[in-house]
Coordinates of C-alpha atoms in Angstrom, one line a residue:
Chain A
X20 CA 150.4 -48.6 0.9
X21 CA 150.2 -52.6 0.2
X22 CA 148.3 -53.5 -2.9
X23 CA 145.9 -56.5 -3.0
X24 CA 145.5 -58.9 -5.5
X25 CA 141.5 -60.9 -5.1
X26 CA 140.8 -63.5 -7.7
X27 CA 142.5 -61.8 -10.5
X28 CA 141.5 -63.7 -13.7
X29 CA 143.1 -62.1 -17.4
X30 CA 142.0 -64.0 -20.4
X31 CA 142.5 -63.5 -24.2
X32 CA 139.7 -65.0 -26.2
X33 CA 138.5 -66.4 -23.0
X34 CA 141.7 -68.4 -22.4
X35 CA 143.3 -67.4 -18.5
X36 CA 146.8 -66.6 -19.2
X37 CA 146.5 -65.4 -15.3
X38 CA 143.9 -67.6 -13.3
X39 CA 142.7 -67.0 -10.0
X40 CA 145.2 -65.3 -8.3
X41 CA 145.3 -64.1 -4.7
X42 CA 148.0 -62.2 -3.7
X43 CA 149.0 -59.3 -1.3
X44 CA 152.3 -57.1 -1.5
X45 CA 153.5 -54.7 1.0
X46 CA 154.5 -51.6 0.8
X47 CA 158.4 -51.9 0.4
X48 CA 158.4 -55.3 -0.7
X49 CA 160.8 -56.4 -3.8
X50 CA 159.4 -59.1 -5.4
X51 CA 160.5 -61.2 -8.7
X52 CA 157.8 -62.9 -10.4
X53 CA 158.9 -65.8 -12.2
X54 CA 158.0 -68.6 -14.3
X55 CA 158.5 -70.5 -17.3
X56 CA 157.4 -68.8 -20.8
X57 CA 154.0 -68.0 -21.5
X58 CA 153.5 -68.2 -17.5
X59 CA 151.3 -64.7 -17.4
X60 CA 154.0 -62.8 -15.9
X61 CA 154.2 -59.7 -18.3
X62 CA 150.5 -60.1 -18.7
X63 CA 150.2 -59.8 -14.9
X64 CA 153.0 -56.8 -14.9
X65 CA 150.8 -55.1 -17.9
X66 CA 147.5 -55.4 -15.4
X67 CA 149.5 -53.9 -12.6
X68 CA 150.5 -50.7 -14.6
X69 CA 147.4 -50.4 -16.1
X70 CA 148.0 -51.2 -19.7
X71 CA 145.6 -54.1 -19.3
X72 CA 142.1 -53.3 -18.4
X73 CA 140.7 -55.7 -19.2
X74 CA 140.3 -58.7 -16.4
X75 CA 138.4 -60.4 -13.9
X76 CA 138.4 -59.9 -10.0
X77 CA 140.3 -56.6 -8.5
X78 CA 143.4 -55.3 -8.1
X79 CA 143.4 -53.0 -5.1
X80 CA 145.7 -49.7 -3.5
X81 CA 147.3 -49.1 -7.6
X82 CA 146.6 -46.2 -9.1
X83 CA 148.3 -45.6 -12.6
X84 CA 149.8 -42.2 -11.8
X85 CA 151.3 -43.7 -8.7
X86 CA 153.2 -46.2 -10.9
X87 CA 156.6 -46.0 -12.3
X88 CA 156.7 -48.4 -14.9
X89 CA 160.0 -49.5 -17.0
X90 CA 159.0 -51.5 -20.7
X91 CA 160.7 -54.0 -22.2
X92 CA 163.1 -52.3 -24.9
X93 CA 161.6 -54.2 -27.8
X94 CA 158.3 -51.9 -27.0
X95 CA 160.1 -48.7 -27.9
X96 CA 160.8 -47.6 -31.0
X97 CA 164.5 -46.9 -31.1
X98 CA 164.4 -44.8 -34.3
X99 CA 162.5 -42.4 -33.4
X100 CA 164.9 -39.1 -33.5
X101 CA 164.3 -37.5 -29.4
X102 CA 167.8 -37.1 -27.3
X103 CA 168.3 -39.2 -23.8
X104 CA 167.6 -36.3 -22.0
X105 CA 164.6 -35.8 -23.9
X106 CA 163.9 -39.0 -22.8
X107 CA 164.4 -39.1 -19.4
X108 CA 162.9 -35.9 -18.7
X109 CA 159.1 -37.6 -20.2
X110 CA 159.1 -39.5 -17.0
X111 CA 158.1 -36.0 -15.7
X112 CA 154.7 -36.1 -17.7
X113 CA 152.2 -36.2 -14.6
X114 CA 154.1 -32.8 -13.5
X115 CA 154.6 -31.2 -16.9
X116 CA 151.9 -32.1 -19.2
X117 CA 151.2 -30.6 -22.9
X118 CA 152.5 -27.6 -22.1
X119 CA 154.6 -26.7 -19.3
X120 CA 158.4 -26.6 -19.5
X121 CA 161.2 -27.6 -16.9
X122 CA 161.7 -25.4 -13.9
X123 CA 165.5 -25.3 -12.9
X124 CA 164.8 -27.6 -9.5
X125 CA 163.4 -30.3 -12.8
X126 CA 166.7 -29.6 -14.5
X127 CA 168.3 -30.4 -11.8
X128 CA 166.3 -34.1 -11.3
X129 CA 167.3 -35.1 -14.8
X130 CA 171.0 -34.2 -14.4
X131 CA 171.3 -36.2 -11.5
X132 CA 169.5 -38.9 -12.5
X133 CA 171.7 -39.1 -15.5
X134 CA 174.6 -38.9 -13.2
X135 CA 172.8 -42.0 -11.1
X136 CA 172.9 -44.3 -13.9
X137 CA 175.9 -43.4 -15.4
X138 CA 175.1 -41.4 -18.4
X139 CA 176.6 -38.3 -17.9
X140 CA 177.5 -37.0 -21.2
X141 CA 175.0 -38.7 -23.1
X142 CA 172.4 -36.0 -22.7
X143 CA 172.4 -35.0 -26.4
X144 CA 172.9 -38.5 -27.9
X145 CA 169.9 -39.6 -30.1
X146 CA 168.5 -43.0 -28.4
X147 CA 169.0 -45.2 -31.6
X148 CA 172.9 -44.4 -31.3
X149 CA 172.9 -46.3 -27.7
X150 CA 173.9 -49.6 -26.6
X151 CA 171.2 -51.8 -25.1
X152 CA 172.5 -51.5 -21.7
X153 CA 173.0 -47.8 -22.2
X154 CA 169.5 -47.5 -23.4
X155 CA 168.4 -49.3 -20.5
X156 CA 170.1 -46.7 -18.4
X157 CA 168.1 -44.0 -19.6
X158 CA 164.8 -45.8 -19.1
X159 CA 166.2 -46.9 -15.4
X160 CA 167.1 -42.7 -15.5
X161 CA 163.6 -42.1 -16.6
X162 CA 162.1 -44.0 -13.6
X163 CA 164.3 -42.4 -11.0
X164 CA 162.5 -39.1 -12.4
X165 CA 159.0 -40.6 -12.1
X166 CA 160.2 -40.7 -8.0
X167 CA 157.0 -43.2 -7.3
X168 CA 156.4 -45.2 -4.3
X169 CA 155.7 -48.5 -6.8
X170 CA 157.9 -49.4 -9.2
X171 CA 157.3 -52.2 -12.1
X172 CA 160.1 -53.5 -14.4
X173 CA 159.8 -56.0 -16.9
X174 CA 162.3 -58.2 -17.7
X175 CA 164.6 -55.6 -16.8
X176 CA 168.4 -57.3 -17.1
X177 CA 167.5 -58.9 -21.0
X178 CA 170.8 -58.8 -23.0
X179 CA 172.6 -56.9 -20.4
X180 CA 176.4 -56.8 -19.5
X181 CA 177.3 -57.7 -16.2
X182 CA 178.7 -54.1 -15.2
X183 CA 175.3 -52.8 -15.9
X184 CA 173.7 -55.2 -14.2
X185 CA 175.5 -54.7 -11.2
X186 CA 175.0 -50.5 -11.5
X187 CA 171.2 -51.0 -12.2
X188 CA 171.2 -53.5 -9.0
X189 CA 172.3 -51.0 -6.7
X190 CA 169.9 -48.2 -7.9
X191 CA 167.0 -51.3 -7.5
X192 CA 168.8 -51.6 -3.9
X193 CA 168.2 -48.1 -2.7
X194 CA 164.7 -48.3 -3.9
X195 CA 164.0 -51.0 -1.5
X196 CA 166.0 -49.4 1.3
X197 CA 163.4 -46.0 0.2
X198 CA 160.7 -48.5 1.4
X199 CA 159.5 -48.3 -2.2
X200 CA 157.9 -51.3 -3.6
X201 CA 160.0 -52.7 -6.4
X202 CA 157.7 -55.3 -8.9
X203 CA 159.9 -57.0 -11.6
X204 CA 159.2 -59.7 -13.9
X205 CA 162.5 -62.0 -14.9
X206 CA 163.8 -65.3 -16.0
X207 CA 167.0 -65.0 -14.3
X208 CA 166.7 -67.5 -11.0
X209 CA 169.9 -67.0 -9.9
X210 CA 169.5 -63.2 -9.9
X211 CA 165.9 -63.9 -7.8
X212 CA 167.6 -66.1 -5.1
X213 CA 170.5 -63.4 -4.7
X214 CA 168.4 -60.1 -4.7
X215 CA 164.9 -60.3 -4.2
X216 CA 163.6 -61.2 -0.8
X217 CA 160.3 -62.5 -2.5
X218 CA 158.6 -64.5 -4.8
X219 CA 155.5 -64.9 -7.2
X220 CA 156.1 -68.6 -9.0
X221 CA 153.7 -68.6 -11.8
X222 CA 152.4 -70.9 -14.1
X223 CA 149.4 -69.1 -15.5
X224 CA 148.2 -69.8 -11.7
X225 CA 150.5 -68.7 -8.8
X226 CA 152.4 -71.8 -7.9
X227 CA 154.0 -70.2 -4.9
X228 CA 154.1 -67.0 -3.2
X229 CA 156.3 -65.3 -0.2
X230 CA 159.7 -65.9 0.7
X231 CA 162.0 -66.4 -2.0
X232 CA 163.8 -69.2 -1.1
X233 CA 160.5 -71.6 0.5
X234 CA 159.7 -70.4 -3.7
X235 CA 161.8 -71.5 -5.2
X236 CA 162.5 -75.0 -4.9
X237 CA 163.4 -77.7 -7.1
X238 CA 160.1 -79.3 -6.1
X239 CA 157.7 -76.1 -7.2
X240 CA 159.8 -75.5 -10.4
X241 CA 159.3 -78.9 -11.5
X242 CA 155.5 -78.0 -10.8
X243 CA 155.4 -74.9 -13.3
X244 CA 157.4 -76.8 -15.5
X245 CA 155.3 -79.5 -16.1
X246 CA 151.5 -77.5 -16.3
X247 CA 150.9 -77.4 -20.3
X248 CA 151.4 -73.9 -22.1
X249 CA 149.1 -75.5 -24.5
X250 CA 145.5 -74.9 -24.7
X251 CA 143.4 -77.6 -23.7
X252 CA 141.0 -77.3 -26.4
X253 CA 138.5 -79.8 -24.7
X254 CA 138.3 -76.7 -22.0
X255 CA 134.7 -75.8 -20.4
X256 CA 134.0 -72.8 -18.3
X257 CA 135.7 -71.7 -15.5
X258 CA 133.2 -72.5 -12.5
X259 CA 135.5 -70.5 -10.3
Chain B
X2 CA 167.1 -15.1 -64.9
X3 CA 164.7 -12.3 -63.2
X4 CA 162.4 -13.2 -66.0
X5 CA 162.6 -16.8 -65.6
X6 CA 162.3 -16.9 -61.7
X7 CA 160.5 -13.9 -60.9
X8 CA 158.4 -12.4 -63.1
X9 CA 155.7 -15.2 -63.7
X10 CA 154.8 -14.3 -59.9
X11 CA 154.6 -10.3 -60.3
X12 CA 153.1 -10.5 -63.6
X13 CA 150.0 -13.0 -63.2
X14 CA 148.0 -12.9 -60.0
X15 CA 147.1 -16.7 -60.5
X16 CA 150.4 -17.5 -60.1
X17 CA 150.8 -15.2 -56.9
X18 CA 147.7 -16.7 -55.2
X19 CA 149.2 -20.1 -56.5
X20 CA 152.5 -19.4 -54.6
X21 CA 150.5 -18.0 -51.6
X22 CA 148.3 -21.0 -51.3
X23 CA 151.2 -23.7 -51.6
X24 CA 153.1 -22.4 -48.9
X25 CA 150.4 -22.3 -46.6
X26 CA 149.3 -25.8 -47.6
X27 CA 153.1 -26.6 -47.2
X28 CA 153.3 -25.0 -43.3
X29 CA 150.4 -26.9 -42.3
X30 CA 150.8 -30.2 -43.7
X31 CA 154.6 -30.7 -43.0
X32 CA 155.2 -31.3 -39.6
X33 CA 151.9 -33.4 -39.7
X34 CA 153.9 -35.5 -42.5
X35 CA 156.8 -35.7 -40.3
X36 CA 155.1 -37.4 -37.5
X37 CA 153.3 -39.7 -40.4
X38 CA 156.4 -40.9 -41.6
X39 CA 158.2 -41.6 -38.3
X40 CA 155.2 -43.4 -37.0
X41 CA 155.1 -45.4 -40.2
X42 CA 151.4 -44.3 -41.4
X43 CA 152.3 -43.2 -44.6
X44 CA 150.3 -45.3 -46.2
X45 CA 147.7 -45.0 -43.8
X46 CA 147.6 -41.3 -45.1
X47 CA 146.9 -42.5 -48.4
X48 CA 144.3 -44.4 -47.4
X49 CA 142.9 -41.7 -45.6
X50 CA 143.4 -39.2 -48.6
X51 CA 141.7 -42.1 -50.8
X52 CA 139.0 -42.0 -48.4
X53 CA 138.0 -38.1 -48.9
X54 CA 137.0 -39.0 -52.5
X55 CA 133.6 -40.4 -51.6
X56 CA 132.7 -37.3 -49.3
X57 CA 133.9 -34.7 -51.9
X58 CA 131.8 -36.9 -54.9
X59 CA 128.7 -36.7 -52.8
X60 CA 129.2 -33.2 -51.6
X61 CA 130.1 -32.3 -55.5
X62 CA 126.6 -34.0 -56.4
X63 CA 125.1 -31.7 -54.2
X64 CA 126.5 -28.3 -54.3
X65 CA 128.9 -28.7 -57.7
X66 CA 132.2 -27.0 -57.8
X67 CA 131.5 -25.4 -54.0
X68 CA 134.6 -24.9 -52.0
X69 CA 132.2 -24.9 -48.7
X70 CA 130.8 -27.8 -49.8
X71 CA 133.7 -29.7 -51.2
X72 CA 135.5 -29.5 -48.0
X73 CA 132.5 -30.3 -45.4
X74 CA 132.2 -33.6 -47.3
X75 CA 135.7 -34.2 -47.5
X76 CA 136.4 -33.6 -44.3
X77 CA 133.2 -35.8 -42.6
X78 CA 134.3 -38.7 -45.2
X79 CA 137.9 -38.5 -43.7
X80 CA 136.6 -38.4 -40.3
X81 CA 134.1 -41.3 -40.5
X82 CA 136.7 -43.6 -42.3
X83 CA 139.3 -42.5 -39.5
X84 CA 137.0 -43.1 -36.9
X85 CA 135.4 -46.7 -38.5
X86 CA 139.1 -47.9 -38.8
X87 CA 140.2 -47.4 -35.8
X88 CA 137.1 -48.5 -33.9
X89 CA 137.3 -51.6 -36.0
X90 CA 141.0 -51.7 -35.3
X91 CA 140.4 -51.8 -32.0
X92 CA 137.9 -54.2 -31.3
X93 CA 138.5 -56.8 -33.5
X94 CA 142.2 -58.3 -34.6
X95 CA 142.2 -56.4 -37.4
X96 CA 145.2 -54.3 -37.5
X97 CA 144.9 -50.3 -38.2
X98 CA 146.6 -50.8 -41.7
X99 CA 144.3 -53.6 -42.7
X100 CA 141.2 -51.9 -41.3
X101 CA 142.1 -48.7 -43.5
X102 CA 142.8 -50.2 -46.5
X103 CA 139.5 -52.6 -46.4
X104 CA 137.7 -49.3 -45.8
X105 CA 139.5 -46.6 -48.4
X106 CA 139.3 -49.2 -51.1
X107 CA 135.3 -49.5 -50.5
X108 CA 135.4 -45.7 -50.6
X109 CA 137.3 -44.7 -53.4
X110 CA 135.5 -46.9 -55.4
X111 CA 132.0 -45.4 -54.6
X112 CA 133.5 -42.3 -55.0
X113 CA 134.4 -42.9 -58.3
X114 CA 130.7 -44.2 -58.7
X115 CA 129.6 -41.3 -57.2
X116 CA 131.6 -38.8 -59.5
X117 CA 131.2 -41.0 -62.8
X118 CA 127.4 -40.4 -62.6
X119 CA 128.1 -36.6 -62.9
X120 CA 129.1 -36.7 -67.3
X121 CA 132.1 -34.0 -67.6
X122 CA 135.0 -35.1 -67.6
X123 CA 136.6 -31.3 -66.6
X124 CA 135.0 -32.1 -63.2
X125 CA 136.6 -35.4 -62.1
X126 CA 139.9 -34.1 -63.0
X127 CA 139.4 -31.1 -60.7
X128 CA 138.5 -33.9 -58.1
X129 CA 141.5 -36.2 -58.9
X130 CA 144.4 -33.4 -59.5
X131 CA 142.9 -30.4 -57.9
X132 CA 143.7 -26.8 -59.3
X133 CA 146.0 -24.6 -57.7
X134 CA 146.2 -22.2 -60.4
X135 CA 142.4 -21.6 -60.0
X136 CA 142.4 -20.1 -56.2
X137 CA 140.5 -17.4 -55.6
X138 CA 139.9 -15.7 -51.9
X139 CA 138.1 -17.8 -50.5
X140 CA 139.7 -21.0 -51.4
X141 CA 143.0 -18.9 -50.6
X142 CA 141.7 -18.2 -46.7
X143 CA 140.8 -21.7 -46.3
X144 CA 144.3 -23.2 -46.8
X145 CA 145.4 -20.5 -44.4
X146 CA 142.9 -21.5 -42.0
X147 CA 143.4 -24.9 -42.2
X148 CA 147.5 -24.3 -42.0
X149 CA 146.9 -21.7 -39.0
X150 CA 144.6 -24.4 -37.2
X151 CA 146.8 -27.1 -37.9
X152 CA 150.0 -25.6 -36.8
X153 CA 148.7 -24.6 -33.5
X154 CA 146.8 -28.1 -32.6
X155 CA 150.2 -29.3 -33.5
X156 CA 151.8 -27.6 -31.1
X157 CA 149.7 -28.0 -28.1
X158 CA 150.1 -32.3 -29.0
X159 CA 153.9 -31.9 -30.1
X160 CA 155.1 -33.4 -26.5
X161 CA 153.0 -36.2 -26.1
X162 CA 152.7 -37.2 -29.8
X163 CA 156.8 -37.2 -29.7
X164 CA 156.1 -39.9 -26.0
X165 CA 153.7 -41.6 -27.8
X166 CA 156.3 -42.5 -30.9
X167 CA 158.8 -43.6 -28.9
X168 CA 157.3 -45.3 -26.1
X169 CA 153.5 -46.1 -26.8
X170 CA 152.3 -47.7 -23.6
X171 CA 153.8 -45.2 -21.5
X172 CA 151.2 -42.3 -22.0
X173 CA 148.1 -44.8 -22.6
X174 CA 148.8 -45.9 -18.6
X175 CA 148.4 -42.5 -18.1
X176 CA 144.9 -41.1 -18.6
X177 CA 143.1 -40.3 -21.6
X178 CA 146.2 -38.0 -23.5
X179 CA 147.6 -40.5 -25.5
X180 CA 144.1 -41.0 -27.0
X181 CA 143.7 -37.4 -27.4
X182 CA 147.2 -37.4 -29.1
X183 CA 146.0 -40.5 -31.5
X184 CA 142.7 -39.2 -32.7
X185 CA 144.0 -34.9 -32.4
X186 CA 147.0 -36.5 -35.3
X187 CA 144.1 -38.0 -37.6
X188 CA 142.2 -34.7 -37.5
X189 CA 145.0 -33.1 -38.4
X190 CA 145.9 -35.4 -41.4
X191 CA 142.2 -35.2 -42.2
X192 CA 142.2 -31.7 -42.7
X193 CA 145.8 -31.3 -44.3
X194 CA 145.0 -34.3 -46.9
X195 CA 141.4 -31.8 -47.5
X196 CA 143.6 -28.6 -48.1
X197 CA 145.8 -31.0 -50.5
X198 CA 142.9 -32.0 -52.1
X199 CA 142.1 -28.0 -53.1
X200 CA 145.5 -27.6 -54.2
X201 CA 146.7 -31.1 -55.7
X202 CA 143.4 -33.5 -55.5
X203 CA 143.0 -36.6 -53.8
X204 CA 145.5 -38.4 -55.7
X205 CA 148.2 -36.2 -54.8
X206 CA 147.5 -34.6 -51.8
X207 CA 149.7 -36.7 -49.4
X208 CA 152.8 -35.8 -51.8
X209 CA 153.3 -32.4 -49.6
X210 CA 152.7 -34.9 -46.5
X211 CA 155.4 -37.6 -47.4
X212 CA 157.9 -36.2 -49.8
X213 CA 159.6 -33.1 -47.9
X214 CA 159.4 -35.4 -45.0
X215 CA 161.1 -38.4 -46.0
X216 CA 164.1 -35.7 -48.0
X217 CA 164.8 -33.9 -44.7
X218 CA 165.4 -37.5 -42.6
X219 CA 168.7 -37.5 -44.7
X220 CA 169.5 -34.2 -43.8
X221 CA 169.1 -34.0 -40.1
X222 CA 168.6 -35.5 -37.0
X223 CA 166.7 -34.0 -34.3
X224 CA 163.3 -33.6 -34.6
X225 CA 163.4 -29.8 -34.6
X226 CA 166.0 -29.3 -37.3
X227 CA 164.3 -32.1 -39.4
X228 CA 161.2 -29.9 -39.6
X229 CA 162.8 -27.2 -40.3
X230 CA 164.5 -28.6 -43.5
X231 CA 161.4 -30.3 -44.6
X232 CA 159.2 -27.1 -44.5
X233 CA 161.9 -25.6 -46.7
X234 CA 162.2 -28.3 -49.4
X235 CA 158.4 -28.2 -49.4
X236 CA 158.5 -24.3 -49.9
X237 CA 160.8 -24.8 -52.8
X238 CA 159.4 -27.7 -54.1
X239 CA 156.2 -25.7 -54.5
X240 CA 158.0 -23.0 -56.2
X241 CA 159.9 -24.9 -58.5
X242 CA 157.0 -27.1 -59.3
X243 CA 155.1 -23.5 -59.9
X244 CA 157.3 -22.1 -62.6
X245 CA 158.2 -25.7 -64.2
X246 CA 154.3 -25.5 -64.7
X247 CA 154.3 -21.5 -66.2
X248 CA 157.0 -22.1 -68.2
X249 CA 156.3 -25.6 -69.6
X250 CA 153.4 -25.4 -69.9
X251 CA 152.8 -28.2 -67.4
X252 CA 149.6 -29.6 -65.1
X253 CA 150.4 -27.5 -62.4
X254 CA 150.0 -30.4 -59.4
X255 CA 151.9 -32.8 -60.7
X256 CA 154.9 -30.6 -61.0
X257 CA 154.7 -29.7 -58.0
X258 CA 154.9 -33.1 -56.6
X259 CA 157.7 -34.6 -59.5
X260 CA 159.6 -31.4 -58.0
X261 CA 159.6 -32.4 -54.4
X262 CA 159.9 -35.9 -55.6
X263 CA 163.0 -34.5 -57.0
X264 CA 164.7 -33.3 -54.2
X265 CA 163.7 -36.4 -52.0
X266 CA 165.7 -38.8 -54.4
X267 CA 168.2 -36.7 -54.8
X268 CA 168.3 -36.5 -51.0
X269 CA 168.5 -40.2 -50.8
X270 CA 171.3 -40.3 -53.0
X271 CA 173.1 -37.8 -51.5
X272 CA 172.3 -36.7 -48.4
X273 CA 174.3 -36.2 -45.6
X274 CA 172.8 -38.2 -43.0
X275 CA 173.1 -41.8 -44.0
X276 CA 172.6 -41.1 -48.5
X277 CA 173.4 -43.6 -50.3
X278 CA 176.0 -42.5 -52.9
X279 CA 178.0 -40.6 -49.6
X280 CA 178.0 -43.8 -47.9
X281 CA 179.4 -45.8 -51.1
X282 CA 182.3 -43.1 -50.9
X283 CA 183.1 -42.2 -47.6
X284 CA 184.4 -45.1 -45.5
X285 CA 186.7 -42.8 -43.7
X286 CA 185.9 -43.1 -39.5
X287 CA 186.8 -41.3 -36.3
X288 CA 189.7 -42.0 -34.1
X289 CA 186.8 -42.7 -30.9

């Protein structure tokens, strides 16, 4: 199922931090959508997994409970007392609910995906006791458990060791190989021209789109570069 | 020693139906405190319990001393100020905090309006401190009721209250349950802060909600155990602030709250999950 992208606008206060954006991603497809700071790429990510609403134009073929969706780590709060397991196994909400508890076959989902992402052993370890990438584990645990055909991470490799980088790569790569469609937002370039067969440049506006290395170029990064993060505050309405 | 710690209880019935009435009060409100303090709405509780005072003037102008009526206007005050603050909070950049205290400080003050244009002064400090030592039946199956109700809506929004904590957009992308978690956790505040308002008054009434709470976080870890300890220093905060009050010859509510305030410093100091004094003496670490 691709998704479709028509004249997406998202403002705060009236000021686009997405503008006009055309866009369609195919089922299967791993993109990166990068940009300098400020660019609209979490607020673009947020729109995707429905935690904006708000906006103008449509977003078609996305439906929240068809979306696995991994948070930046500065969104959760870490001291809140609930285990990794505990964790992990919320990702399980659309089957479980208020009330219902894990079946054995459900049991059997968490353990593994524990054992995917290399925390086996940590199941009864409160989440404030983890290390970032060991935190980042369990939400990359939590996401295998979700088992949806779209995934979105955001900013997914932030103050991350190299060894976990590499594990959480190959989990990303097997996605892709699923035919799921993998969405992440990142500032890593390097990471983008190694691993992700496409692109979404963006610069509040959408620079470039497709192939990641016609993206990007020296030429289109200069581009995003140089638009303003500032507000022009002489700005009129939008005719578009 | 019997006569010191039992027999106040088996002698007077006030003090039975006080006992009786403080642990329910304590059962409900506790795990409802728990979740206040880890989502860091303490004060936002007493806000809200500020907030009842307007509702339980008015309702007191009204119907006087009625418990019916007392708690009907405390508990529609708590719920209009819970629902204008968070409506407020959300349309507007107002945060939640600001929002509640712009709205309990308008409150409280017209509830002390309200109360002041009532003369006796017996009255408002039945409003302010409450009177657990005057329950009869009625007030007596209200805290149960309130305790019973609150501990089963608190079950069925236990899961994703605990989802909501820790990971807050996670459940809002997913249908209408995180806002049935928000707004089913300010009912139950509203109605735990009301039962606290019978037993201690406004003033007072989040004491049951914050103290046992904040004690048992030194104690234990998980969520589970961390309830469990905290009902149980609430429970025994109640009964030692009950016979401090018999014996003394002290206002019955504020013992009860200098007691659990008691065992939540001493917690601090020395309890065993992170207390201050234990960590100024124990340095000593594991091999790995």
């Amino acid at each position: 199922m691709s998704v479709r992208i028509n004249n997406l606008t998202i403002s705060y206060d009236h000021r686009p931090a997405v503008h006009h954006l055309d866009m369609l991603i195919n089922q299967g497809d791993w993109l990166a959508i990068v940009g300098p700071n400020g660019a609209g790429k979490s607020t673009l990510l947020n729109a995707l997994a429905g935690v904006v609403t708000e906006y103008e134009g449509d977003i078609e073929g996305l439906y929240p409970e068809s979306i696995a969706y991994l948070p930046q780590q500065s969104q959760l709060d870490k001291s809140f007392p609930i285990t990794v397991y505990d964790l992990v196994s919320t990702g399980l909400w659309n089957e479980l609910g208020f009330s219902r508890g894990l079946n054995a076959n459900q049991h059997n989902k968490c353990e593994e995906a524990l054992e995917a992402v290399g925390l086996h052993g940590f199941e009864n370890r409160l989440i404030g006791s983890l290390s970032s990438g060991q935190l980042q584990r369990s939400l990359f645990a939590r996401v295998l458990i979700q088992d949806q055909h779209i995934i979105l991470l955001d900013e997914p490799f932030n103050a991350i060791d190299t060894k976990t980088l590499i594990d959480l790569t190959s989990i990303i790569k097997k996605w892709h190989e699923n035919n799921r469609t993998v969405i992440m937002v990142t500032h890593d370039l390097d990471y983008v021209r190694e691993h992700c067969p496409k692109s979404l440049l963006l610069a509040r506006e959408c620079i470039d789109f497709g192939v990641t290395k016609s993206v990007l170029t020296e030429k289109n990064l200069r581009h995003a570069r140089a638009l303003s993060e500032a507000f022009d505050t002489h700005a009129v309405w939008c005719a578009g | 020693m019997y006569d010191f710690l039992i027999s106040p209880f088996i002698e007077y019935g006030f003090m039975r139906r006080a006992l009786v009435g403080g642990f329910a009060m304590c059962l409900g409100a506790v795990p409802v405190g728990i979740f206040m303090t880890l989502r860091r709405m303490s004060l936002t509780g007493d806000a809200m319990a500020h907030a009842i005072l307007p509702g339980v003037a008015i309702a007191y102008l009204i119907s006087g001393l009625s418990l019916f009526g007392l708690t009907v206007g405390g508990v529609l005050a708590g719920l209009l100020v819970v629902a204008l603050a968070g409506w407020v909070a959300r349309s507007s950049h107002l945060k939640e905090d600001t929002s509640l205290a712009a709205f309990y400080l308008i409150s409280l003050a017209l509830g002390v309006l309200v109360i002041s244009l009532q003369q006796s002064n017996v009255d408002l400090f039945h409003v302010l401190f409450g009177n657990i030592l005057a329950l009869n039946n009625a007030a007596l199956s209200l805290l149960a009721s309130i305790s019973t109700i609150s501990l089963i809506v608190m079950a069925v929004l236990y899961r994703p209250l605990v989802i909501e904590c820790v990971d807050s957009t996670f459940l809002r992308r997913a249908g209408k349950s995180s806002a049935i978690a928000h707004y089913g956790f300010l009912f139950l505040m509203v109605i735990n802060l009301v039962s606290g308002f019978h037993a201690l008054g406004t003033l007072m009434a989040i004491g049951t909600l914050v103290l046992p709470a904040t004690a048992a976080r030194f104690w234990a870890q998980s969520l589970d155990f961390i309830m469990f300890i905290a009902s149980t220093f609430a429970i025994l905060g109640c009964y030692v602030g009950l016979l401090l009050s018999f014996h003394f010859d002290l206002p019955s509510g504020p013992a009860i709250v200098i007691s659990m305030g008691i065992i939540c410093i001493l917690s601090i100091l020395i309890g065993e999950n992170g207390g201050l004094l234990r960590n100024r003496f124990q340095s000593r670490h594991l091999t790995g």
